[in-house]
mmCIF file of C-alpha atoms in Angstrom:
data_model
loop_
_atom_site.group_PDB
_atom_site.id
_atom_site.type_symbol
_atom_site.label_atom_id
_atom_site.label_comp_id
_atom_site.label_asym_id
_atom_site.label_seq_id
_atom_site.Cartn_x
_atom_site.Cartn_y
_atom_site.Cartn_z
ATOM 1 C CA UNK A 1 8.358 -20.781 9.505
ATOM 2 C CA UNK A 2 4.883 -19.280 9.790
ATOM 3 C CA UNK A 3 4.538 -15.697 10.998
ATOM 4 C CA UNK A 4 1.648 -15.941 13.472
ATOM 5 C CA UNK A 5 1.617 -12.160 13.658
ATOM 6 C CA UNK A 6 0.782 -11.427 10.033
ATOM 7 C CA UNK A 7 1.898 -11.559 6.410
ATOM 8 C CA UNK A 8 4.329 -14.152 5.114
ATOM 9 C CA UNK A 9 6.018 -12.390 2.151
ATOM 10 C CA UNK A 10 8.327 -9.411 2.724
ATOM 11 C CA UNK A 11 9.368 -7.104 -0.116
ATOM 12 C CA UNK A 12 12.413 -5.043 0.868
ATOM 13 C CA UNK A 13 13.454 -2.169 -1.368
ATOM 14 C CA UNK A 14 16.688 -1.166 0.369
ATOM 15 C CA UNK A 15 18.601 -0.867 -2.895
ATOM 16 C CA UNK A 16 15.623 -0.809 -5.277
ATOM 17 C CA UNK A 17 13.837 2.444 -4.392
ATOM 18 C CA UNK A 18 10.848 3.194 -6.621
ATOM 19 C CA UNK A 19 7.581 1.356 -5.997
ATOM 20 C CA UNK A 20 7.321 -1.971 -4.189
ATOM 21 C CA UNK A 21 4.081 -3.147 -5.836
ATOM 22 C CA UNK A 22 2.349 -1.219 -8.619
ATOM 23 C CA UNK A 23 -1.102 -2.075 -9.969
ATOM 24 C CA UNK A 24 -2.524 -0.609 -13.171
ATOM 25 C CA UNK A 25 -5.247 -3.193 -13.844
ATOM 26 C CA UNK A 26 -8.755 -3.543 -12.398
ATOM 27 C CA UNK A 27 -10.011 -5.782 -9.557
ATOM 28 C CA UNK A 28 -6.558 -6.735 -8.234
ATOM 29 C CA UNK A 29 -6.206 -7.884 -4.624
ATOM 30 C CA UNK A 30 -2.966 -7.183 -2.745
ATOM 31 C CA UNK A 31 -3.030 -9.276 0.420
ATOM 32 C CA UNK A 32 -0.477 -10.772 2.793
ATOM 33 C CA UNK A 33 2.600 -8.662 2.051
ATOM 34 C CA UNK A 34 5.110 -6.763 4.150
ATOM 35 C CA UNK A 35 6.368 -3.861 2.006
ATOM 36 C CA UNK A 36 9.144 -1.604 3.283
ATOM 37 C CA UNK A 37 12.182 0.484 2.325
ATOM 38 C CA UNK A 38 10.851 1.625 -1.084
ATOM 39 C CA UNK A 39 9.941 5.181 -2.085
ATOM 40 C CA UNK A 40 6.276 4.111 -2.307
ATOM 41 C CA UNK A 41 5.188 0.788 -0.841
ATOM 42 C CA UNK A 42 2.051 0.057 -2.893
ATOM 43 C CA UNK A 43 0.680 2.137 -5.780
ATOM 44 C CA UNK A 44 -2.586 1.777 -7.667
ATOM 45 C CA UNK A 45 -2.121 3.907 -10.770
ATOM 46 C CA UNK A 46 -4.844 2.771 -13.118
ATOM 47 C CA UNK A 47 -7.740 0.418 -13.495
ATOM 48 C CA UNK A 48 -10.394 0.375 -10.782
ATOM 49 C CA UNK A 49 -11.922 -1.560 -7.900
ATOM 50 C CA UNK A 50 -8.744 -3.038 -6.437
ATOM 51 C CA UNK A 51 -8.247 -4.059 -2.794
ATOM 52 C CA UNK A 52 -5.299 -3.612 -0.448
ATOM 53 C CA UNK A 53 -5.967 -5.722 2.664
ATOM 54 C CA UNK A 54 -4.090 -7.684 5.317
ATOM 55 C CA UNK A 55 -0.688 -6.084 4.714
ATOM 56 C CA UNK A 56 2.073 -4.446 6.732
ATOM 57 C CA UNK A 57 3.203 -1.379 4.798
ATOM 58 C CA UNK A 58 6.149 0.542 6.214
ATOM 59 C CA UNK A 59 6.838 -1.778 9.139
ATOM 60 C CA UNK A 60 9.104 -4.733 9.795
ATOM 61 C CA UNK A 61 7.772 -8.257 9.205
ATOM 62 C CA UNK A 62 6.625 -8.503 12.822
ATOM 63 C CA UNK A 63 4.379 -5.446 12.365
ATOM 64 C CA UNK A 64 6.534 -3.258 14.584
ATOM 65 C CA UNK A 65 7.701 0.022 13.138
ATOM 66 C CA UNK A 66 11.451 0.340 12.948
ATOM 67 C CA UNK A 67 13.737 2.227 10.611
ATOM 68 C CA UNK A 68 12.128 0.457 7.663
ATOM 69 C CA UNK A 69 9.390 2.805 6.423
ATOM 70 C CA UNK A 70 8.901 3.752 2.794
ATOM 71 C CA UNK A 71 10.457 7.144 2.068
ATOM 72 C CA UNK A 72 7.474 8.843 0.411
ATOM 73 C CA UNK A 73 4.209 7.054 1.158
ATOM 74 C CA UNK A 74 2.964 3.654 2.153
ATOM 75 C CA UNK A 75 0.038 3.606 -0.297
ATOM 76 C CA UNK A 76 -0.567 5.804 -3.351
ATOM 77 C CA UNK A 77 -3.886 5.873 -5.222
ATOM 78 C CA UNK A 78 -3.684 7.863 -8.467
ATOM 79 C CA UNK A 79 -6.120 7.897 -11.409
ATOM 80 C CA UNK A 80 -7.983 4.834 -10.117
ATOM 81 C CA UNK A 81 -11.575 4.889 -8.721
ATOM 82 C CA UNK A 82 -13.482 2.618 -6.346
ATOM 83 C CA UNK A 83 -10.636 0.934 -4.482
ATOM 84 C CA UNK A 84 -10.773 -0.447 -0.937
ATOM 85 C CA UNK A 85 -7.913 -0.075 1.526
ATOM 86 C CA UNK A 86 -8.438 -2.298 4.569
ATOM 87 C CA UNK A 87 -11.774 -3.521 5.840
ATOM 88 C CA UNK A 88 -13.788 -4.299 8.948
ATOM 89 C CA UNK A 89 -12.762 -7.951 9.327
ATOM 90 C CA UNK A 90 -9.556 -8.549 11.274
ATOM 91 C CA UNK A 91 -7.918 -10.281 8.302
ATOM 92 C CA UNK A 92 -8.596 -7.243 6.087
ATOM 93 C CA UNK A 93 -6.910 -4.661 8.289
ATOM 94 C CA UNK A 94 -3.589 -3.222 7.170
ATOM 95 C CA UNK A 95 -0.824 -1.887 9.379
ATOM 96 C CA UNK A 96 0.390 1.257 7.585
ATOM 97 C CA UNK A 97 2.995 2.997 9.721
ATOM 98 C CA UNK A 98 6.498 4.417 9.701
ATOM 99 C CA UNK A 99 6.335 5.879 6.197
ATOM 100 C CA UNK A 100 8.308 9.127 5.992
ATOM 101 C CA UNK A 101 5.792 11.542 4.389
ATOM 102 C CA UNK A 102 2.330 9.961 4.199
ATOM 103 C CA UNK A 103 0.660 6.711 5.141
ATOM 104 C CA UNK A 104 -1.955 6.930 2.363
ATOM 105 C CA UNK A 105 -2.004 9.473 -0.468
ATOM 106 C CA UNK A 106 -4.797 9.938 -2.975
ATOM 107 C CA UNK A 107 -3.224 12.129 -5.639
ATOM 108 C CA UNK A 108 -5.162 13.095 -8.720
ATOM 109 C CA UNK A 109 -4.148 16.724 -9.079
ATOM 110 C CA UNK A 110 -0.360 16.591 -9.477
ATOM 111 C CA UNK A 111 -0.761 16.014 -13.223
ATOM 112 C CA UNK A 112 -3.537 18.637 -13.638
ATOM 113 C CA UNK A 113 -6.197 16.066 -14.513
ATOM 114 C CA UNK A 114 -9.538 16.160 -12.692
ATOM 115 C CA UNK A 115 -10.112 13.789 -9.781
ATOM 116 C CA UNK A 116 -10.627 10.226 -10.937
ATOM 117 C CA UNK A 117 -10.044 8.263 -7.709
ATOM 118 C CA UNK A 118 -13.595 8.911 -6.491
ATOM 119 C CA UNK A 119 -15.186 6.167 -4.478
ATOM 120 C CA UNK A 120 -12.003 4.919 -2.851
ATOM 121 C CA UNK A 121 -12.757 3.639 0.665
ATOM 122 C CA UNK A 122 -10.279 3.581 3.517
#
């Protein structure tokens, strides 16, 4: 069955915890996913110039927020420059909602290293 409302693939971390999708390479595109019930929905922790677009992060598959958010953040960018989260075209927009602490976190200082996620666009 096609979901006319959005993404087709749902990743549910009810018993998994941790990170739903983690990218550490360059120029990766994450598109068309529903990611919920993890600690962090999507993390870019290395590489550069990746794109997160057209996803539901922290919501149910229908795009409506329920008790399904990720427990820490929806999206984490750490030690990775020049990424794009979302976009101006309708197909590129993410729904990031219902995550317990943060929707999007850009965290370069927790390890004491200077900021390296410069150039990330939201």
